[in-house]
PDB file of C-alpha atoms in Angstrom:
ATOM      1  CA  MET A   1       8.953  18.510  14.428  1.00 78.00           C
ATOM      2  CA  LYS A   2      10.118  14.946  14.597  1.00 89.00           C
ATOM      3  CA  PRO A   3       8.626  13.090  17.779  1.00 93.00           C
ATOM      4  CA  VAL A   4      11.377  11.210  20.299  1.00 93.00           C
ATOM      5  CA  PHE A   5      11.272   7.479  19.793  1.00 96.00           C
ATOM      6  CA  LYS A   6      13.076   5.164  22.110  1.00 95.00           C
ATOM      7  CA  PRO A   7      12.950   1.155  22.791  1.00 95.00           C
ATOM      8  CA  GLY A   8      10.186   0.222  24.828  1.00 96.00           C
ATOM      9  CA  ARG A   9      10.656  -2.144  28.117  1.00 95.00           C
ATOM     10  CA  ASN A  10       8.596  -4.855  26.427  1.00 96.00           C
ATOM     11  CA  MET A  11       9.150  -7.466  23.692  1.00 97.00           C
ATOM     12  CA  ALA A  12       6.815 -10.322  22.903  1.00 97.00           C
ATOM     13  CA  MET A  13       6.959 -13.553  21.254  1.00 97.00           C
ATOM     14  CA  LYS A  14       3.604 -14.873  19.620  1.00 97.00           C
ATOM     15  CA  VAL A  15       4.463 -18.255  19.433  1.00 97.00           C
ATOM     16  CA  PRO A  16       2.018 -21.267  17.800  1.00 97.00           C
ATOM     17  CA  ALA A  17       0.179 -22.817  20.463  1.00 95.00           C
ATOM     18  CA  HIS A  18       1.995 -26.450  19.232  1.00 96.00           C
ATOM     19  CA  GLU A  19       5.632 -24.560  20.343  1.00 96.00           C
ATOM     20  CA  TYR A  20       4.469 -22.998  23.178  1.00 96.00           C
ATOM     21  CA  ASP A  21       5.421 -25.377  26.075  1.00 95.00           C
ATOM     22  CA  GLN A  22       8.679 -26.085  24.448  1.00 97.00           C
ATOM     23  CA  THR A  23       9.496 -22.870  24.040  1.00 97.00           C
ATOM     24  CA  VAL A  24       8.592 -21.591  27.552  1.00 96.00           C
ATOM     25  CA  ALA A  25      10.445 -24.475  28.735  1.00 96.00           C
ATOM     26  CA  PHE A  26      13.788 -23.285  26.723  1.00 97.00           C
ATOM     27  CA  TYR A  27      14.104 -19.752  28.489  1.00 97.00           C
ATOM     28  CA  ARG A  28      13.044 -21.511  32.022  1.00 95.00           C
ATOM     29  CA  ASP A  29      14.812 -24.517  32.066  1.00 96.00           C
ATOM     30  CA  VAL A  30      17.409 -24.427  29.606  1.00 93.00           C
ATOM     31  CA  LEU A  31      18.561 -20.850  29.594  1.00 93.00           C
ATOM     32  CA  GLY A  32      17.517 -20.328  33.309  1.00 94.00           C
ATOM     33  CA  PHE A  33      15.863 -16.966  32.768  1.00 96.00           C
ATOM     34  CA  GLU A  34      13.852 -15.424  35.623  1.00 96.00           C
ATOM     35  CA  LEU A  35      10.133 -15.744  35.932  1.00 95.00           C
ATOM     36  CA  ILE A  36       8.265 -12.550  36.321  1.00 94.00           C
ATOM     37  CA  PRO A  37       4.530 -13.212  38.100  1.00 90.00           C
ATOM     38  CA  LEU A  38       1.509 -12.091  36.490  1.00 86.00           C
ATOM     39  CA  ASP A  39      -0.768  -9.743  38.365  1.00 80.00           C
ATOM     40  CA  ASN A  40      -3.656 -12.628  37.182  1.00 69.00           C
ATOM     41  CA  ASP A  41      -1.937 -15.904  37.759  1.00 59.00           C
ATOM     42  CA  GLU A  42      -4.943 -17.671  35.826  1.00 62.00           C
ATOM     43  CA  ASP A  43      -3.769 -16.654  32.325  1.00 67.00           C
ATOM     44  CA  SER A  44      -1.727 -19.629  30.807  1.00 80.00           C
ATOM     45  CA  ASN A  45      -1.971 -18.210  27.555  1.00 91.00           C
ATOM     46  CA  THR A  46       1.245 -15.681  28.724  1.00 93.00           C
ATOM     47  CA  ILE A  47       4.263 -16.009  30.514  1.00 95.00           C
ATOM     48  CA  ARG A  48       7.117 -13.419  31.052  1.00 95.00           C
ATOM     49  CA  PHE A  49      10.870 -13.432  31.957  1.00 97.00           C
ATOM     50  CA  LYS A  50      13.469 -10.840  32.654  1.00 96.00           C
ATOM     51  CA  PHE A  51      15.567 -10.185  29.586  1.00 95.00           C
ATOM     52  CA  GLY A  52      18.146  -8.059  31.014  1.00 93.00           C
ATOM     53  CA  ASP A  53      16.641  -4.533  31.470  1.00 94.00           C
ATOM     54  CA  LYS A  54      13.612  -5.956  29.325  1.00 96.00           C
ATOM     55  CA  VAL A  55      10.741  -7.764  29.763  1.00 97.00           C
ATOM     56  CA  LEU A  56       9.950 -10.931  27.150  1.00 97.00           C
ATOM     57  CA  TRP A  57       6.488 -12.079  27.218  1.00 96.00           C
ATOM     58  CA  ILE A  58       5.573 -15.256  25.715  1.00 97.00           C
ATOM     59  CA  ASP A  59       2.062 -15.823  24.373  1.00 96.00           C
ATOM     60  CA  ARG A  60       0.363 -18.758  22.884  1.00 96.00           C
ATOM     61  CA  VAL A  61      -1.546 -17.799  19.750  1.00 95.00           C
ATOM     62  CA  THR A  62      -3.753 -20.216  18.401  1.00 94.00           C
ATOM     63  CA  THR A  63      -4.236 -18.325  15.003  1.00 93.00           C
ATOM     64  CA  VAL A  64      -0.345 -17.949  14.032  1.00 93.00           C
ATOM     65  CA  SER A  65       1.964 -20.881  12.354  1.00 95.00           C
ATOM     66  CA  GLN A  66       5.197 -19.429  13.391  1.00 95.00           C
ATOM     67  CA  THR A  67       6.536 -17.270  15.880  1.00 96.00           C
ATOM     68  CA  GLU A  68       6.336 -13.690  15.539  1.00 96.00           C
ATOM     69  CA  ILE A  69       8.338 -10.900  17.606  1.00 97.00           C
ATOM     70  CA  TRP A  70       6.537  -7.858  18.399  1.00 97.00           C
ATOM     71  CA  LEU A  71       8.684  -4.838  19.746  1.00 97.00           C
ATOM     72  CA  GLU A  72       7.374  -1.693  22.383  1.00 97.00           C
ATOM     73  CA  VAL A  73       8.351   1.947  21.209  1.00 97.00           C
ATOM     74  CA  THR A  74       7.739   4.730  23.437  1.00 96.00           C
ATOM     75  CA  THR A  75       7.527   8.315  22.248  1.00 96.00           C
ATOM     76  CA  ASP A  76       7.227  11.569  24.030  1.00 93.00           C
ATOM     77  CA  ASP A  77       4.404  12.889  21.708  1.00 94.00           C
ATOM     78  CA  MET A  78       1.633  10.432  21.164  1.00 95.00           C
ATOM     79  CA  ASP A  79      -0.086  12.635  18.727  1.00 95.00           C
ATOM     80  CA  GLY A  80       2.983  13.884  16.675  1.00 96.00           C
ATOM     81  CA  ALA A  81       4.184  10.352  16.443  1.00 96.00           C
ATOM     82  CA  ALA A  82       0.855   9.313  14.779  1.00 96.00           C
ATOM     83  CA  GLU A  83       1.147  12.246  12.559  1.00 96.00           C
ATOM     84  CA  TYR A  84       4.724  11.466  11.569  1.00 96.00           C
ATOM     85  CA  LEU A  85       4.618   7.980  11.324  1.00 97.00           C
ATOM     86  CA  GLN A  86       1.413   8.481   8.782  1.00 96.00           C
ATOM     87  CA  ALA A  87       3.324  10.866   6.538  1.00 96.00           C
ATOM     88  CA  ASN A  88       6.127   8.455   6.635  1.00 96.00           C
ATOM     89  CA  GLU A  89       3.565   5.792   5.004  1.00 96.00           C
ATOM     90  CA  VAL A  90       4.110   3.614   8.256  1.00 96.00           C
ATOM     91  CA  VAL A  91       1.158   1.021   8.334  1.00 94.00           C
ATOM     92  CA  ARG A  92      -0.805   1.201  11.449  1.00 97.00           C
ATOM     93  CA  CYS A  93      -2.617  -1.740  12.236  1.00 96.00           C
ATOM     94  CA  ASP A  94      -4.695  -1.217  15.587  1.00 96.00           C
ATOM     95  CA  GLU A  95      -7.011  -4.440  14.543  1.00 96.00           C
ATOM     96  CA  ILE A  96      -4.308  -6.632  15.192  1.00 94.00           C
ATOM     97  CA  GLU A  97      -4.791  -7.295  18.916  1.00 94.00           C
ATOM     98  CA  PRO A  98      -7.386  -5.019  21.169  1.00 94.00           C
ATOM     99  CA  LEU A  99      -5.852  -2.497  23.995  1.00 95.00           C
ATOM    100  CA  PRO A 100      -7.303  -2.258  27.166  1.00 93.00           C
ATOM    101  CA  ASP A 101      -9.543   0.896  27.321  1.00 93.00           C
ATOM    102  CA  GLY A 102      -7.794   3.743  28.280  1.00 93.00           C
ATOM    103  CA  PHE A 103      -4.487   2.449  27.068  1.00 93.00           C
ATOM    104  CA  GLU A 104      -2.850   5.367  25.103  1.00 94.00           C
ATOM    105  CA  GLY A 105      -0.882   3.444  22.511  1.00 96.00           C
ATOM    106  CA  PHE A 106      -1.217   2.096  18.833  1.00 97.00           C
ATOM    107  CA  TRP A 107      -0.051  -0.883  16.774  1.00 98.00           C
ATOM    108  CA  ILE A 108       2.428  -0.095  13.734  1.00 97.00           C
ATOM    109  CA  SER A 109       4.325  -2.502  11.489  1.00 96.00           C
ATOM    110  CA  SER A 110       7.796  -2.170  10.024  1.00 95.00           C
ATOM    111  CA  PRO A 111       8.195  -2.896   6.337  1.00 91.00           C
ATOM    112  CA  ALA A 112       9.758  -6.058   7.488  1.00 90.00           C
ATOM    113  CA  ASN A 113       6.211  -7.053   9.069  1.00 93.00           C
ATOM    114  CA  ILE A 114       7.378  -6.664  12.731  1.00 95.00           C
ATOM    115  CA  ILE A 115       4.826  -5.425  14.940  1.00 97.00           C
ATOM    116  CA  HIS A 116       5.796  -2.338  17.307  1.00 97.00           C
ATOM    117  CA  LEU A 117       3.593  -0.875  20.088  1.00 97.00           C
ATOM    118  CA  VAL A 118       3.950   2.943  20.207  1.00 97.00           C
ATOM    119  CA  THR A 119       3.514   3.902  23.550  1.00 96.00           C
ATOM    120  CA  ASN A 120       3.859   7.127  25.616  1.00 92.00           C
ATOM    121  CA  SER A 121       7.232   7.503  27.326  1.00 85.00           C
ATOM    122  CA  ASP A 122       5.441   8.831  30.516  1.00 71.00           C
TER     123      ASP A 122
END
């Protein structure tokens, strides 16, 4: 049976370090998006904004040369989703960014090289 997939709540922009400050200023100052405080205010390499009913994370990344968009997808069946995506030859790329210990999720790439975090919808 095919697992159910739905859009997640989070989107991330992985922004080169040399464009980070201007990108944050664009969303904060020009568009006036509302900042969402981080639990750890000491992390100066990421910021998040309300983006309608979603959360837009902007991450400073020193290892990219152009901005990448990463999306979250939720599922009601993590094991079934992993099997289904593998059967459909979807590239799994867990090495792209470590997930916290105990976090239920994994990374995949679309055919257009958009990274997606697959998480449990619970």
